[in-house]
Short mmCIF file of C-alpha atoms (C1' of nucleotides) in Angstrom, two decimals:
data_model
loop_
_atom_site.label_atom_id
_atom_site.label_comp_id
_atom_site.label_asym_id
_atom_site.label_seq_id
_atom_site.Cartn_x
_atom_site.Cartn_y
_atom_site.Cartn_z
CA MET C 1 24.98 -13.70 -19.44
CA ARG C 2 25.87 -14.58 -15.62
CA LYS C 3 26.59 -11.03 -15.92
CA GLY C 4 23.34 -9.99 -17.49
CA ILE C 5 21.38 -11.55 -14.60
CA GLU C 6 23.85 -10.11 -11.52
CA THR C 7 22.60 -6.91 -12.93
CA ARG C 8 18.90 -7.12 -13.96
CA GLU C 9 18.49 -8.93 -9.86
CA ARG C 10 20.59 -5.50 -8.48
CA LEU C 11 18.29 -3.79 -9.87
CA LEU C 12 15.36 -5.72 -9.34
CA ALA C 13 16.05 -5.79 -5.51
CA ILE C 14 17.09 -2.46 -4.86
CA ALA C 15 13.51 -1.18 -6.95
CA GLU C 16 11.40 -2.89 -4.93
CA ALA C 17 12.47 -1.99 -1.60
CA ALA C 18 12.24 1.49 -3.46
CA ILE C 19 8.70 0.87 -4.15
CA LEU C 20 7.76 -0.75 -0.56
CA ALA C 21 8.84 1.95 0.66
CA LYS C 22 8.07 4.65 -1.76
CA GLY C 23 5.08 3.27 -4.06
CA PHE C 24 5.02 3.00 -7.55
CA GLY C 25 4.73 6.36 -8.65
CA ALA C 26 6.84 7.71 -6.33
CA THR C 27 9.74 5.47 -7.14
CA SER C 28 12.49 7.36 -9.84
CA ILE C 29 13.80 5.27 -12.70
CA GLU C 30 16.94 7.64 -11.55
CA GLU C 31 17.08 6.84 -7.98
CA VAL C 32 17.13 3.00 -8.37
CA ILE C 33 19.81 3.47 -10.77
CA SER C 34 22.16 5.83 -9.03
CA GLU C 35 22.34 3.21 -6.25
CA ALA C 36 22.76 0.07 -8.85
CA GLU C 37 25.58 2.12 -10.68
CA ILE C 38 24.01 1.90 -14.01
CA THR C 39 24.09 3.32 -16.55
CA LYS C 40 19.61 4.50 -17.62
CA SER C 41 20.89 3.34 -21.07
CA GLY C 42 21.71 -0.17 -19.39
CA PHE C 43 18.13 -0.11 -17.05
CA PHE C 44 16.23 0.74 -20.23
CA TYR C 45 18.02 -2.87 -22.00
CA HIS C 46 16.76 -5.07 -19.28
CA PHE C 47 13.13 -4.01 -18.91
CA LYS C 48 11.65 -1.86 -21.74
CA ASP C 49 9.35 0.13 -19.87
CA LYS C 50 8.63 0.38 -15.82
CA THR C 51 6.06 -1.51 -16.29
CA GLU C 52 8.02 -4.11 -17.26
CA LEU C 53 9.99 -3.98 -14.29
CA ALA C 54 6.77 -4.27 -11.94
CA ARG C 55 5.78 -7.01 -13.66
CA ALA C 56 9.85 -8.42 -13.58
CA LEU C 57 9.53 -7.30 -9.49
CA ILE C 58 6.21 -9.22 -8.59
CA HIS C 59 6.64 -12.40 -9.92
CA ARG C 60 10.37 -12.00 -8.64
CA TYR C 61 8.82 -11.80 -5.20
CA LEU C 62 5.57 -14.46 -6.22
CA GLU C 63 8.36 -16.97 -6.86
CA GLN C 64 10.94 -16.85 -3.57
CA ASP C 65 7.90 -16.56 -1.43
CA GLU C 66 6.45 -19.97 -2.39
CA VAL C 67 10.27 -20.84 -1.44
CA VAL C 68 9.87 -20.22 2.03
CA LEU C 69 6.65 -20.74 2.06
CA ASP C 70 8.00 -24.22 1.55
CA GLY C 71 10.79 -24.15 3.55
CA LEU C 72 8.51 -23.63 6.87
CA PHE C 73 5.42 -25.43 6.32
CA ASN C 74 7.54 -28.55 5.36
CA ARG C 75 9.33 -28.26 8.23
CA ALA C 76 6.94 -28.60 10.28
CA ARG C 77 4.70 -31.11 9.14
CA GLU C 78 8.71 -32.95 9.05
CA LEU C 79 8.58 -31.99 12.73
CA ASN C 80 4.81 -33.59 13.62
CA ASP C 81 2.90 -36.01 11.14
CA ASP C 82 -0.39 -34.71 12.34
CA PRO C 83 -1.41 -32.17 10.38
CA LEU C 84 -2.95 -29.49 13.22
CA HIS C 85 -0.77 -30.09 15.07
CA ALA C 86 1.95 -29.53 11.70
CA PHE C 87 0.08 -26.60 11.00
CA LEU C 88 0.28 -25.13 14.66
CA ILE C 89 3.97 -25.54 14.00
CA GLY C 90 4.29 -23.71 10.81
CA LEU C 91 2.44 -20.84 12.98
CA LYS C 92 4.95 -20.39 15.04
CA LEU C 93 8.44 -21.34 12.59
CA PHE C 94 6.29 -18.45 10.31
CA ALA C 95 6.19 -16.18 13.56
CA GLU C 96 9.74 -16.65 14.53
CA MET C 97 10.84 -15.88 11.31
CA MET C 98 8.68 -12.98 11.00
CA THR C 99 10.65 -11.81 14.80
CA ASP C 100 14.20 -12.14 13.31
CA LEU C 101 13.73 -9.56 10.92
CA PRO C 102 15.58 -6.29 13.01
CA GLU C 103 13.47 -3.70 11.01
CA GLY C 104 9.97 -4.91 11.09
CA HIS C 105 9.22 -6.67 7.85
CA PRO C 106 9.92 -4.26 4.69
CA GLY C 107 6.47 -4.91 3.35
CA CYS C 108 4.34 -7.29 0.76
CA LEU C 109 4.58 -6.33 -3.05
CA VAL C 110 1.20 -7.77 -3.26
CA ALA C 111 -0.37 -5.12 -0.92
CA THR C 112 1.69 -2.74 -2.57
CA ILE C 113 0.50 -3.07 -5.38
CA CYS C 114 -3.23 -3.38 -4.33
CA TYR C 115 -3.33 0.03 -3.40
CA GLN C 116 -2.30 1.44 -6.97
CA GLU C 117 -4.42 -0.43 -8.83
CA ARG C 118 -4.69 2.17 -11.60
CA LEU C 119 -1.02 2.45 -12.04
CA PHE C 120 -0.86 -1.28 -13.28
CA ASP C 121 -2.69 -3.24 -15.73
CA ARG C 122 -4.59 -6.29 -16.44
CA ASP C 123 -1.60 -8.55 -16.65
CA ILE C 124 -0.21 -7.74 -13.44
CA HIS C 125 -3.67 -7.48 -11.05
CA ASP C 126 -3.77 -11.27 -12.80
CA MET C 127 -0.37 -12.30 -11.28
CA THR C 128 -1.14 -10.79 -8.01
CA ARG C 129 -4.49 -12.28 -7.64
CA SER C 130 -2.83 -15.85 -8.61
CA GLY C 131 -0.73 -14.80 -6.36
CA VAL C 132 -3.04 -14.75 -3.27
CA LEU C 133 -5.05 -17.95 -4.98
CA ALA C 134 -2.43 -20.03 -4.70
CA TRP C 135 -1.64 -19.35 -0.79
CA ARG C 136 -5.58 -19.61 -1.00
CA GLN C 137 -4.86 -23.33 -1.95
CA ARG C 138 -1.68 -24.15 -0.02
CA PHE C 139 -4.36 -23.25 3.55
CA LEU C 140 -7.20 -25.05 2.53
CA ASP C 141 -5.34 -27.97 1.70
CA VAL C 142 -3.76 -28.05 5.34
CA LEU C 143 -7.11 -27.03 6.70
CA ARG C 144 -9.22 -29.78 4.32
CA GLU C 145 -6.99 -32.09 6.09
CA ILE C 146 -7.32 -31.06 9.53
CA SER C 147 -11.03 -30.62 9.65
CA GLU C 148 -11.15 -34.92 8.68
CA ILE C 149 -9.30 -35.94 12.02
CA TYR C 150 -11.13 -32.49 14.27
CA PRO C 151 -14.19 -31.55 13.24
CA PRO C 152 -13.77 -27.85 13.70
CA ASN C 153 -15.39 -25.87 17.00
CA ASP C 154 -18.08 -23.38 14.54
CA ASP C 155 -18.96 -23.43 11.53
CA VAL C 156 -17.25 -21.83 9.44
CA ASP C 157 -15.83 -21.46 5.83
CA LEU C 158 -12.39 -23.20 5.40
CA VAL C 159 -11.69 -20.38 2.55
CA GLU C 160 -11.99 -18.19 5.02
CA VAL C 161 -9.82 -19.46 7.75
CA ALA C 162 -7.54 -20.20 4.85
CA ASP C 163 -7.90 -16.36 3.97
CA LEU C 164 -7.73 -15.49 7.65
CA VAL C 165 -3.97 -16.50 7.16
CA SER C 166 -3.43 -14.42 4.31
CA THR C 167 -5.53 -11.64 6.15
CA VAL C 168 -4.10 -11.31 9.58
CA VAL C 169 0.17 -11.76 7.87
CA GLU C 170 -1.86 -8.62 5.09
CA GLY C 171 -2.89 -6.35 7.96
CA GLY C 172 -0.25 -7.70 10.68
CA ILE C 173 2.19 -5.91 8.02
CA ILE C 174 0.68 -2.58 7.70
CA MET C 175 -0.52 -2.47 12.19
CA SER C 176 3.40 -3.56 12.87
CA LYS C 177 4.86 -0.26 10.15
CA ALA C 178 1.67 2.08 11.90
CA THR C 179 2.04 1.55 15.26
CA ARG C 180 6.09 1.45 14.61
CA GLU C 181 6.23 -2.19 16.99
CA PRO C 182 8.02 -4.87 14.59
CA GLU C 183 7.22 -7.83 16.78
CA LYS C 184 3.46 -7.02 16.09
CA LEU C 185 3.37 -9.06 13.15
CA ALA C 186 4.59 -11.90 14.71
CA THR C 187 2.19 -11.34 18.12
CA GLN C 188 -1.13 -11.71 15.31
CA ILE C 189 0.17 -14.71 14.05
CA LEU C 190 0.40 -16.52 17.02
CA LEU C 191 -3.19 -14.78 17.69
CA LEU C 192 -4.12 -16.92 14.25
CA ARG C 193 -2.16 -19.56 15.61
CA SER C 194 -4.63 -19.26 18.74
CA TYR C 195 -7.60 -19.31 17.13
CA ILE C 196 -6.30 -22.69 14.91
CA LYS C 197 -6.10 -23.84 18.25
CA LEU C 198 -9.56 -23.20 18.82
CA LEU C 199 -11.29 -23.73 16.30
CA PHE C 200 -10.33 -27.45 16.12
CA SER C 201 -8.75 -27.97 19.30
CA PRO C 202 -11.31 -31.18 20.91
CA VAL C 203 -14.17 -31.06 23.00
CA GLN C 204 -15.85 -33.68 24.87
CA SER C 205 -18.13 -34.89 21.97
CA ASP C 206 -21.22 -35.58 24.83
CA ARG C 207 -20.85 -31.71 25.85
CA PRO C 208 -19.44 -30.37 22.89
CA LEU C 209 -19.10 -26.31 23.32
CA LYS C 210 -22.71 -24.17 23.22
CA LEU C 211 -22.06 -21.33 20.14
CA GLY C 212 -25.78 -19.74 19.52
CA HIS C 213 -26.54 -17.76 16.55
CA MET M 1 -15.46 31.76 4.25
CA ARG M 2 -18.96 29.14 3.37
CA LYS M 3 -17.85 27.96 -0.25
CA GLY M 4 -13.58 27.96 0.52
CA ILE M 5 -14.76 24.84 3.08
CA GLU M 6 -17.01 23.35 0.13
CA THR M 7 -13.90 22.87 -1.83
CA ARG M 8 -12.03 22.33 0.37
CA GLU M 9 -14.14 19.59 0.99
CA ARG M 10 -14.47 18.87 -2.83
CA LEU M 11 -10.52 18.79 -3.34
CA LEU M 12 -10.66 16.31 -0.09
CA ALA M 13 -12.46 13.93 -1.28
CA ILE M 14 -11.06 13.99 -4.80
CA ALA M 15 -7.54 13.84 -3.95
CA GLU M 16 -8.70 10.66 -1.66
CA ALA M 17 -9.96 8.67 -3.93
CA ALA M 18 -6.86 9.65 -5.66
CA ILE M 19 -4.17 8.90 -3.75
CA LEU M 20 -6.50 5.37 -2.50
CA ALA M 21 -6.02 4.32 -6.55
CA LYS M 22 -3.27 5.51 -7.71
CA GLY M 23 -0.46 6.44 -4.05
CA PHE M 24 0.45 9.97 -3.08
CA GLY M 25 4.09 9.90 -5.35
CA ALA M 26 1.88 9.33 -8.42
CA THR M 27 -1.76 11.37 -7.99
CA SER M 28 -0.69 15.34 -9.93
CA ILE M 29 -2.01 18.09 -8.23
CA GLU M 30 -2.54 18.34 -12.34
CA GLU M 31 -5.67 15.57 -12.14
CA VAL M 32 -7.11 17.21 -8.66
CA ILE M 33 -7.92 20.40 -9.25
CA SER M 34 -8.77 19.02 -13.51
CA GLU M 35 -11.76 17.27 -11.12
CA ALA M 36 -12.17 19.76 -8.78
CA GLU M 37 -12.66 22.38 -11.61
CA ILE M 38 -9.90 24.78 -9.94
CA THR M 39 -6.64 26.51 -10.86
CA LYS M 40 -3.95 25.52 -9.67
CA SER M 41 -3.29 28.44 -7.78
CA GLY M 42 -6.75 27.68 -6.12
CA PHE M 43 -5.74 24.69 -4.95
CA PHE M 44 -2.37 26.45 -3.50
CA TYR M 45 -4.54 28.76 -1.78
CA HIS M 46 -5.83 25.91 0.18
CA PHE M 47 -2.69 23.79 0.69
CA LYS M 48 0.64 25.51 1.13
CA ASP M 49 1.91 21.80 -0.70
CA LYS M 50 1.00 18.65 -0.76
CA THR M 51 2.56 17.30 2.26
CA GLU M 52 -0.23 19.94 3.77
CA LEU M 53 -2.63 18.14 1.37
CA ALA M 54 -1.36 15.03 3.26
CA ARG M 55 -1.76 15.87 6.79
CA ALA M 56 -5.55 17.48 6.39
CA LEU M 57 -6.90 13.88 4.57
CA ILE M 58 -5.68 12.27 7.56
CA HIS M 59 -7.36 13.86 9.56
CA ARG M 60 -10.48 14.12 7.75
CA TYR M 61 -9.53 10.16 7.59
CA LEU M 62 -9.26 9.45 10.79
CA GLU M 63 -12.43 11.90 12.67
CA GLN M 64 -15.15 10.04 9.81
CA ASP M 65 -13.30 6.72 11.04
CA GLU M 66 -14.28 7.22 14.64
CA VAL M 67 -17.77 9.18 14.05
CA VAL M 68 -17.75 5.83 11.63
CA LEU M 69 -17.45 3.53 14.55
CA ASP M 70 -18.85 4.96 17.26
CA GLY M 71 -22.54 5.21 15.55
CA LEU M 72 -21.88 1.53 14.29
CA PHE M 73 -20.57 -0.13 18.53
CA ASN M 74 -23.29 2.28 20.42
CA ARG M 75 -25.88 1.13 18.31
CA ALA M 76 -24.53 -2.21 19.18
CA ARG M 77 -24.84 -1.25 23.10
CA GLU M 78 -27.91 -0.28 22.74
CA LEU M 79 -29.57 -3.46 20.88
CA ASN M 80 -27.86 -5.70 23.82
CA ASP M 81 -26.43 -4.79 27.19
CA ASP M 82 -23.96 -7.70 27.10
CA PRO M 83 -21.31 -6.20 25.90
CA LEU M 84 -19.95 -9.66 24.76
CA HIS M 85 -23.53 -10.12 23.05
CA ALA M 86 -23.10 -6.12 21.81
CA PHE M 87 -19.65 -6.63 21.00
CA LEU M 88 -20.81 -9.78 18.37
CA ILE M 89 -23.77 -7.50 17.04
CA GLY M 90 -20.80 -4.89 16.45
CA LEU M 91 -19.17 -6.82 14.00
CA LYS M 92 -21.96 -8.21 12.33
CA LEU M 93 -23.62 -4.28 11.34
CA PHE M 94 -19.27 -3.96 10.84
CA ALA M 95 -19.40 -6.77 8.19
CA GLU M 96 -23.34 -5.82 7.29
CA MET M 97 -21.87 -2.37 6.09
CA MET M 98 -18.56 -3.19 4.41
CA THR M 99 -20.87 -5.62 2.24
CA ASP M 100 -23.08 -2.80 1.42
CA LEU M 101 -20.16 -0.80 -0.39
CA PRO M 102 -20.69 -2.39 -4.36
CA GLU M 103 -17.68 -1.15 -5.13
CA GLY M 104 -16.34 -3.13 -2.06
CA HIS M 105 -14.03 -0.52 0.43
CA PRO M 106 -12.22 1.76 -1.41
CA GLY M 107 -9.44 2.17 1.19
CA CYS M 108 -7.89 2.70 4.64
CA LEU M 109 -5.30 6.10 4.25
CA VAL M 110 -3.26 4.31 6.61
CA ALA M 111 -2.45 1.43 4.98
CA THR M 112 -1.63 3.60 2.07
CA ILE M 113 0.50 6.33 3.86
CA CYS M 114 2.38 3.07 5.80
CA TYR M 115 3.31 1.80 2.61
CA GLN M 116 4.65 5.32 1.42
CA GLU M 117 6.87 5.79 4.32
CA ARG M 118 9.42 7.61 2.84
CA LEU M 119 7.81 10.08 0.99
CA PHE M 120 6.14 11.73 4.96
CA ASP M 121 7.46 13.84 7.72
CA ARG M 122 7.17 12.06 11.13
CA ASP M 123 3.72 14.99 11.60
CA ILE M 124 1.95 12.56 9.69
CA HIS M 125 3.85 9.45 10.70
CA ASP M 126 2.42 10.10 14.43
CA MET M 127 -0.82 10.95 13.56
CA THR M 128 -1.37 7.50 11.83
CA ARG M 129 -0.17 6.12 14.70
CA SER M 130 -2.10 7.41 17.13
CA GLY M 131 -4.65 6.51 14.84
CA VAL M 132 -4.29 2.93 15.07
CA LEU M 133 -3.17 3.56 19.24
CA ALA M 134 -7.82 4.65 18.51
CA TRP M 135 -8.46 1.93 17.56
CA ARG M 136 -6.86 -0.31 20.14
CA GLN M 137 -8.00 1.30 23.08
CA ARG M 138 -11.37 1.30 21.96
CA PHE M 139 -11.74 -2.13 21.38
CA LEU M 140 -9.35 -3.10 23.93
CA ASP M 141 -11.80 -1.14 26.65
CA VAL M 142 -14.75 -3.67 25.28
CA LEU M 143 -12.65 -6.46 25.64
CA ARG M 144 -11.46 -5.82 28.96
CA GLU M 145 -15.25 -5.00 29.89
CA ILE M 146 -16.10 -8.55 28.62
CA SER M 147 -13.33 -10.80 30.21
CA GLU M 148 -14.41 -9.64 33.05
CA ILE M 149 -17.90 -11.51 32.41
CA TYR M 150 -16.66 -14.74 30.28
CA PRO M 151 -13.07 -15.61 31.50
CA PRO M 152 -11.06 -16.22 27.82
CA ASN M 153 -10.70 -19.96 25.85
CA ASP M 154 -6.67 -18.96 26.05
CA ASP M 155 -4.24 -17.01 27.65
CA VAL M 156 -4.81 -14.13 25.09
CA ASP M 157 -3.26 -11.03 24.99
CA LEU M 158 -6.20 -8.55 25.15
CA VAL M 159 -4.45 -6.21 23.80
CA GLU M 160 -3.62 -8.71 20.41
CA VAL M 161 -7.31 -9.51 20.43
CA ALA M 162 -7.84 -5.77 20.13
CA ASP M 163 -5.10 -5.59 17.96
CA LEU M 164 -6.70 -8.21 15.70
CA VAL M 165 -9.82 -6.14 14.60
CA SER M 166 -7.50 -3.51 12.43
CA THR M 167 -5.46 -6.17 11.62
CA VAL M 168 -8.41 -8.42 9.49
CA VAL M 169 -9.67 -5.03 8.61
CA GLU M 170 -6.64 -3.79 6.67
CA GLY M 171 -6.20 -7.23 5.76
CA GLY M 172 -9.89 -8.13 4.75
CA ILE M 173 -9.36 -4.97 2.59
CA ILE M 174 -6.18 -6.07 0.93
CA MET M 175 -7.61 -9.59 0.54
CA SER M 176 -10.53 -8.02 -1.06
CA LYS M 177 -8.86 -6.02 -3.65
CA ALA M 178 -5.75 -8.97 -4.70
CA THR M 179 -8.87 -11.42 -5.02
CA ARG M 180 -11.47 -8.57 -6.24
CA GLU M 181 -13.97 -10.53 -4.29
CA PRO M 182 -15.94 -7.37 -2.45
CA GLU M 183 -17.11 -9.43 -0.14
CA LYS M 184 -14.37 -11.46 1.52
CA LEU M 185 -14.08 -7.93 3.78
CA ALA M 186 -16.91 -8.47 5.02
CA THR M 187 -16.91 -12.32 5.38
CA GLN M 188 -12.79 -12.02 7.20
CA ILE M 189 -15.30 -9.85 9.35
CA LEU M 190 -17.53 -12.68 9.73
CA LEU M 191 -14.55 -14.81 10.39
CA LEU M 192 -13.03 -12.76 13.60
CA ARG M 193 -16.69 -13.00 14.89
CA SER M 194 -16.34 -16.94 15.09
CA TYR M 195 -13.16 -16.69 16.53
CA ILE M 196 -14.43 -13.87 19.69
CA LYS M 197 -17.09 -15.80 19.79
CA LEU M 198 -15.11 -19.37 20.12
CA LEU M 199 -11.71 -17.09 22.55
CA PHE M 200 -14.96 -15.78 25.36
CA SER M 201 -18.07 -18.35 25.36
CA PRO M 202 -18.71 -20.19 28.38
CA VAL M 203 -17.59 -23.62 29.04
CA GLN M 204 -18.77 -26.16 31.42
CA SER M 205 -15.73 -25.23 34.15
CA ASP M 206 -15.63 -28.27 35.36
CA ARG M 207 -14.82 -29.92 32.03
CA PRO M 208 -12.35 -26.77 30.80
CA LEU M 209 -10.75 -26.88 27.31
CA LYS M 210 -7.89 -28.66 27.07
CA LEU M 211 -5.70 -26.98 25.35
CA GLY M 212 -2.03 -27.86 24.72
CA HIS M 213 1.85 -26.31 23.81
"C1'" DC J 1 -18.37 50.91 1.63
"C1'" DG J 2 -13.77 48.38 3.49
"C1'" DA J 3 -11.52 44.29 5.08
"C1'" DG J 4 -11.04 39.31 4.53
"C1'" DT J 5 -12.15 35.39 1.86
"C1'" DA J 6 -11.01 33.42 -2.24
"C1'" DC J 7 -9.56 32.92 -5.71
"C1'" DT J 8 -7.90 33.51 -11.24
"C1'" DG J 9 -4.06 33.92 -14.90
"C1'" DT J 10 0.36 34.09 -16.07
"C1'" DA J 11 5.13 33.11 -15.91
"C1'" DC J 12 8.77 30.03 -14.70
"C1'" DC J 13 12.31 26.43 -13.02
"C1'" DA J 14 13.99 22.18 -12.16
"C1'" DT J 15 13.03 16.27 -12.32
"C1'" DC J 16 11.25 12.69 -14.44
"C1'" DG J 17 9.89 9.41 -17.24
"C1'" DG J 18 10.13 7.56 -21.56
"C1'" DT J 19 12.44 7.70 -26.44
"C1'" DA J 20 15.98 6.85 -30.51
"C1'" DC J 21 19.97 6.18 -31.06
"C1'" DA J 22 25.28 5.60 -32.71
"C1'" DG J 23 28.70 2.97 -30.52
"C1'" DA J 24 31.29 0.86 -27.39
"C1'" DT J 25 32.54 -3.02 -24.25
"C1'" DT J 26 32.47 -7.40 -22.44
"C1'" DT J 27 31.34 -11.96 -22.50
"C1'" DT J 28 30.58 -16.76 -25.08
"C1'" DT J 29 30.33 -19.93 -28.45
"C1'" DC J 30 32.58 -22.02 -31.77
"C1'" DG V 1 41.45 -16.24 -31.11
"C1'" DA V 2 37.93 -14.90 -34.37
"C1'" DA V 3 32.87 -13.96 -35.00
"C1'" DA V 4 29.14 -13.20 -32.82
"C1'" DA V 5 25.79 -12.52 -29.11
"C1'" DA V 6 25.46 -10.07 -24.38
"C1'" DT V 7 26.01 -5.83 -21.55
"C1'" DC V 8 26.92 -2.20 -21.32
"C1'" DT V 9 27.67 3.69 -22.37
"C1'" DG V 10 26.83 8.38 -24.14
"C1'" DT V 11 23.80 12.20 -25.80
"C1'" DA V 12 20.30 14.31 -26.95
"C1'" DC V 13 16.01 15.59 -27.11
"C1'" DC V 14 10.38 15.27 -25.34
"C1'" DG V 15 6.28 16.17 -22.51
"C1'" DA V 16 4.02 16.24 -18.29
"C1'" DT V 17 4.73 17.60 -13.10
"C1'" DG V 18 5.53 19.52 -8.94
"C1'" DG V 19 6.48 23.91 -7.07
"C1'" DT V 20 6.92 29.00 -6.24
"C1'" DA V 21 5.73 33.63 -7.65
"C1'" DC V 22 3.17 36.99 -7.39
"C1'" DA V 23 0.15 40.70 -8.61
"C1'" DG V 24 -4.79 40.95 -9.86
"C1'" DT V 25 -10.11 39.47 -9.40
"C1'" DA V 26 -14.04 38.12 -7.69
"C1'" DC V 27 -17.45 37.27 -3.76
"C1'" DT V 28 -19.20 37.41 1.52
"C1'" DC V 29 -20.12 40.04 4.94
"C1'" DG V 30 -20.81 43.28 8.83
#
DNA sequence: CGAGTACTGTACCATCGGTACAGATTTTTC
DNA sequence: GAAAAATCTGTACCGATGGTACAGTACTCG
């Protein structure tokens, strides 16, 4: 029972790395099992087919992701009780964490799956969707709290601002990979931080920012 | 000679759609040629192998992309001579164009290639990289022009702001696909527009925005 | 008409995802 | 410590696929 979970985890880690580097369709079970030092029968004992591997991967990914984000933004909240400042600290911690990845971010499974939609069934797409919606909810909660104290300086939909966090991370990963500048993801997150700052920073109420259009 | 280019173009269009939906590795030559109503030999007459197909695809993609962006932002510039307002108009036109895609954006080849790095050689990665750097240069030129008239309200690196445009588009495409909200890309671009507005909108010089940290 | 250009047809090979199933080995549980 | 359950190994097989090789055909343009 213990050992089974261990090998399963090893298979998942190897498969995830391979899929993020080559795509799902181009990742052969053969190469995964050879790197994991297990036989094909052993693989199919853990996953009845490739689809179940994908399901397990995305489940694991979203779970780990939630733990990481909780850790980051909870710690930020401990450092500053003001929701805006806490969020800004959280984004800074996030950026620092991305800087600490020497090879750059390995990639997001949600993005990989989106760019290979036809390979996956409804089930998996529902999983990625609810994962992204969880991100939205997480950031929306914080932004609502912030906007109650600091009225935004532009007429924006907070749902859009919440999604912008995910957008910048997903886009930043691609930009890092494409430009071969691993630090790009971190700097883009810091730019998002600049936007949040500009959006919620208080301005003299008798002289509001005049934004046309 | 004419007919050859026509079939080649047909092959490229079919292959691009398939690759954006299933990934490069999972796209079989078989399915491309069956949809294009050509034989395998015919395919290999145009492209000596799958790698050359990829090379041709990314080349075509970046060329078309440049034409589209030129069209958008040049028209915006014709509508308003002020670089800031022209850029804001350009972003609005961009968002409108994305809204007009009823099925949502089909996906970006650069992103697909980044998420399947190991499948492609240095040549192709150099092509995608220079494509992204061309986007950077395009937007950087405009932003420099803007910042000379409107000093930015936060201490930001204009290269980062230029890259943010690409980041938001790449991330927005993924968010659209993941949430199954095709309009998401457009709304995220409009949010980027909100940032540009906030960043460069003039503030009373005797009462500047006070941004700590 | 002749020379490319743009294909078709056929045959072949290694690899891969997947299936099936029988058996061995290890670990857990009572 | 034995039974039971979990964790694999070994072998054999199938159809599809990417890719190679090469001979031949049809179309097109000067």
